[in-house]
């Protein structure tokens, strides 16, 4: 059996610094490798006691079981002192703006998970994206072309014209919320929200970014 190595590299890329060709190459890689990554995720989760029958089949039961697994087997870490301090690059920011950014900076879920757990959660994001694509075959992986957006150049699951979902950061947020609230249904709620959004946007052809 092939060793499972989570795809944490997706969150280590400086997307803003990439050319559009470099960013598009990553998008194409994500599109091509998603089925393989989901199969590897399924095999990985099945190696844990109590989850030997887990299947990445898009069923509601599959997502209900994800909650307990994430709660037991994702790991968080303590930030280093230097990681808790926000150093603004813009000298014109007001005091309240700096305080607001400091709060946002220290609360970003991506910073509190170990690298391995971030990678696993990325693969869970790919699984959810695959489920959305199965329900809405017109969706496809696209590159965020909105310069200045936090997601610029990142792979998004395109739902409607110029409108996409970023599964990676949403799954990190969902995992953080679940660990803080013990809400095992958080993954099912996330799937239902995205499916509803996909249905609405697909029918209206909304022209904006998520």
mmCIF file of N, CA and C in Angstrom, residues 12-58:
data_model
loop_
_atom_site.group_PDB
_atom_site.id
_atom_site.type_symbol
_atom_site.label_atom_id
_atom_site.label_comp_id
_atom_site.label_asym_id
_atom_site.label_seq_id
_atom_site.Cartn_x
_atom_site.Cartn_y
_atom_site.Cartn_z
ATOM 1 N N UNK A 12 1.709 26.123 0.977
ATOM 2 C CA UNK A 12 3.021 26.723 1.183
ATOM 3 C C UNK A 12 3.445 27.580 -0.013
ATOM 4 N N UNK A 13 2.621 27.630 -1.022
ATOM 5 C CA UNK A 13 2.943 28.379 -2.233
ATOM 6 C C UNK A 13 2.613 29.852 -2.053
ATOM 7 N N UNK A 14 3.503 30.711 -2.507
ATOM 8 C CA UNK A 14 3.221 32.149 -2.550
ATOM 9 C C UNK A 14 2.523 32.433 -3.878
ATOM 10 N N UNK A 15 1.203 32.257 -3.884
ATOM 11 C CA UNK A 15 0.446 32.340 -5.130
ATOM 12 C C UNK A 15 0.525 33.725 -5.772
ATOM 13 N N UNK A 16 0.574 34.745 -4.961
ATOM 14 C CA UNK A 16 0.587 36.102 -5.495
ATOM 15 C C UNK A 16 1.829 36.362 -6.349
ATOM 16 N N UNK A 17 2.918 35.666 -6.025
ATOM 17 C CA UNK A 17 4.175 35.890 -6.745
ATOM 18 C C UNK A 17 4.271 35.068 -8.027
ATOM 19 N N UNK A 18 3.326 34.185 -8.273
ATOM 20 C CA UNK A 18 3.387 33.323 -9.451
ATOM 21 C C UNK A 18 2.929 34.042 -10.707
ATOM 22 N N UNK A 19 3.497 33.647 -11.824
ATOM 23 C CA UNK A 19 2.955 34.093 -13.104
ATOM 24 C C UNK A 19 1.650 33.346 -13.338
ATOM 25 N N UNK A 20 0.845 33.827 -14.283
ATOM 26 C CA UNK A 20 -0.433 33.160 -14.505
ATOM 27 C C UNK A 20 -0.215 31.737 -15.040
ATOM 28 N N UNK A 21 0.857 31.534 -15.798
ATOM 29 C CA UNK A 21 1.148 30.195 -16.307
ATOM 30 C C UNK A 21 1.529 29.245 -15.176
ATOM 31 N N UNK A 22 2.345 29.731 -14.234
ATOM 32 C CA UNK A 22 2.734 28.899 -13.091
ATOM 33 C C UNK A 22 1.523 28.549 -12.242
ATOM 34 N N UNK A 23 0.659 29.547 -12.012
ATOM 35 C CA UNK A 23 -0.547 29.310 -11.214
ATOM 36 C C UNK A 23 -1.493 28.352 -11.929
ATOM 37 N N UNK A 24 -1.618 28.515 -13.241
ATOM 38 C CA UNK A 24 -2.509 27.633 -14.007
ATOM 39 C C UNK A 24 -2.000 26.203 -13.987
ATOM 40 N N UNK A 25 -0.678 26.024 -13.966
ATOM 41 C CA UNK A 25 -0.109 24.679 -13.893
ATOM 42 C C UNK A 25 -0.512 23.990 -12.593
ATOM 43 N N UNK A 26 -0.563 24.744 -11.494
ATOM 44 C CA UNK A 26 -0.996 24.177 -10.211
ATOM 45 C C UNK A 26 -2.478 23.823 -10.267
ATOM 46 N N UNK A 27 -3.272 24.705 -10.880
ATOM 47 C CA UNK A 27 -4.713 24.433 -11.030
ATOM 48 C C UNK A 27 -4.918 23.140 -11.814
ATOM 49 N N UNK A 28 -4.189 22.988 -12.916
ATOM 50 C CA UNK A 28 -4.315 21.776 -13.734
ATOM 51 C C UNK A 28 -3.891 20.547 -12.944
ATOM 52 N N UNK A 29 -2.845 20.690 -12.128
ATOM 53 C CA UNK A 29 -2.365 19.574 -11.314
ATOM 54 C C UNK A 29 -3.422 19.165 -10.300
ATOM 55 N N UNK A 30 -4.060 20.153 -9.674
ATOM 56 C CA UNK A 30 -5.129 19.873 -8.716
ATOM 57 C C UNK A 30 -6.272 19.131 -9.401
ATOM 58 N N UNK A 31 -6.659 19.603 -10.580
ATOM 59 C CA UNK A 31 -7.758 18.967 -11.311
ATOM 60 C C UNK A 31 -7.426 17.520 -11.659
ATOM 61 N N UNK A 32 -6.192 17.279 -12.080
ATOM 62 C CA UNK A 32 -5.800 15.932 -12.498
ATOM 63 C C UNK A 32 -5.612 14.978 -11.325
ATOM 64 N N UNK A 33 -5.172 15.516 -10.193
ATOM 65 C CA UNK A 33 -4.815 14.648 -9.068
ATOM 66 C C UNK A 33 -5.912 14.487 -8.024
ATOM 67 N N UNK A 34 -6.993 15.232 -8.133
ATOM 68 C CA UNK A 34 -8.045 15.158 -7.116
ATOM 69 C C UNK A 34 -8.571 13.735 -6.909
ATOM 70 N N UNK A 35 -8.935 12.993 -7.957
ATOM 71 C CA UNK A 35 -9.427 11.621 -7.711
ATOM 72 C C UNK A 35 -8.408 10.759 -6.977
ATOM 73 N N UNK A 36 -7.133 10.876 -7.358
ATOM 74 C CA UNK A 36 -6.075 10.109 -6.696
ATOM 75 C C UNK A 36 -5.926 10.511 -5.233
ATOM 76 N N UNK A 37 -5.984 11.826 -4.965
ATOM 77 C CA UNK A 37 -5.839 12.315 -3.593
ATOM 78 C C UNK A 37 -6.996 11.818 -2.721
ATOM 79 N N UNK A 38 -8.201 11.803 -3.258
ATOM 80 C CA UNK A 38 -9.360 11.348 -2.485
ATOM 81 C C UNK A 38 -9.243 9.854 -2.176
ATOM 82 N N UNK A 39 -8.762 9.067 -3.139
ATOM 83 C CA UNK A 39 -8.552 7.638 -2.887
ATOM 84 C C UNK A 39 -7.508 7.425 -1.796
ATOM 85 N N UNK A 40 -6.437 8.217 -1.824
ATOM 86 C CA UNK A 40 -5.397 8.096 -0.801
ATOM 87 C C UNK A 40 -5.927 8.493 0.565
ATOM 88 N N UNK A 41 -6.768 9.540 0.604
ATOM 89 C CA UNK A 41 -7.381 9.970 1.857
ATOM 90 C C UNK A 41 -8.251 8.858 2.428
ATOM 91 N N UNK A 42 -9.036 8.215 1.570
ATOM 92 C CA UNK A 42 -9.902 7.128 2.022
ATOM 93 C C UNK A 42 -9.080 5.998 2.634
ATOM 94 N N UNK A 43 -8.016 5.591 1.962
ATOM 95 C CA UNK A 43 -7.170 4.516 2.493
ATOM 96 C C UNK A 43 -6.531 4.919 3.817
ATOM 97 N N UNK A 44 -6.141 6.188 3.912
ATOM 98 C CA UNK A 44 -5.512 6.674 5.144
ATOM 99 C C UNK A 44 -6.479 6.627 6.319
ATOM 100 N N UNK A 45 -7.683 7.150 6.138
ATOM 101 C CA UNK A 45 -8.658 7.184 7.233
ATOM 102 C C UNK A 45 -9.036 5.772 7.659
ATOM 103 N N UNK A 46 -9.078 4.846 6.717
ATOM 104 C CA UNK A 46 -9.452 3.468 7.037
ATOM 105 C C UNK A 46 -8.423 2.749 7.919
ATOM 106 N N UNK A 47 -7.219 3.296 8.016
ATOM 107 C CA UNK A 47 -6.198 2.647 8.846
ATOM 108 C C UNK A 47 -6.412 2.905 10.329
ATOM 109 N N UNK A 48 -7.343 3.793 10.684
ATOM 110 C CA UNK A 48 -7.572 4.133 12.088
ATOM 111 C C UNK A 48 -8.695 3.279 12.666
ATOM 112 N N UNK A 49 -8.529 2.901 13.911
ATOM 113 C CA UNK A 49 -9.523 2.076 14.599
ATOM 114 C C UNK A 49 -10.875 2.765 14.603
ATOM 115 N N UNK A 50 -11.898 2.011 14.236
ATOM 116 C CA UNK A 50 -13.256 2.543 14.205
ATOM 117 C C UNK A 50 -13.651 3.151 12.877
ATOM 118 N N UNK A 51 -12.697 3.239 11.935
ATOM 119 C CA UNK A 51 -13.003 3.867 10.643
ATOM 120 C C UNK A 51 -12.612 2.975 9.462
ATOM 121 N N UNK A 52 -12.491 1.684 9.715
ATOM 122 C CA UNK A 52 -12.040 0.759 8.675
ATOM 123 C C UNK A 52 -13.031 0.637 7.518
ATOM 124 N N UNK A 53 -14.278 1.051 7.736
ATOM 125 C CA UNK A 53 -15.294 0.962 6.690
ATOM 126 C C UNK A 53 -15.613 2.314 6.070
ATOM 127 N N UNK A 54 -14.863 3.352 6.460
ATOM 128 C CA UNK A 54 -15.174 4.685 5.931
ATOM 129 C C UNK A 54 -14.950 4.724 4.428
ATOM 130 N N UNK A 55 -15.901 5.335 3.747
ATOM 131 C CA UNK A 55 -15.845 5.403 2.286
ATOM 132 C C UNK A 55 -16.058 6.835 1.822
ATOM 133 N N UNK A 56 -15.206 7.267 0.916
ATOM 134 C CA UNK A 56 -15.337 8.616 0.343
ATOM 135 C C UNK A 56 -16.299 8.564 -0.836
ATOM 136 N N UNK A 57 -17.568 8.279 -0.528
ATOM 137 C CA UNK A 57 -18.567 8.088 -1.575
ATOM 138 C C UNK A 57 -19.541 9.257 -1.693
ATOM 139 N N UNK A 58 -19.306 10.314 -0.923
ATOM 140 C CA UNK A 58 -20.177 11.485 -1.014
ATOM 141 C C UNK A 58 -21.481 11.360 -0.251
#
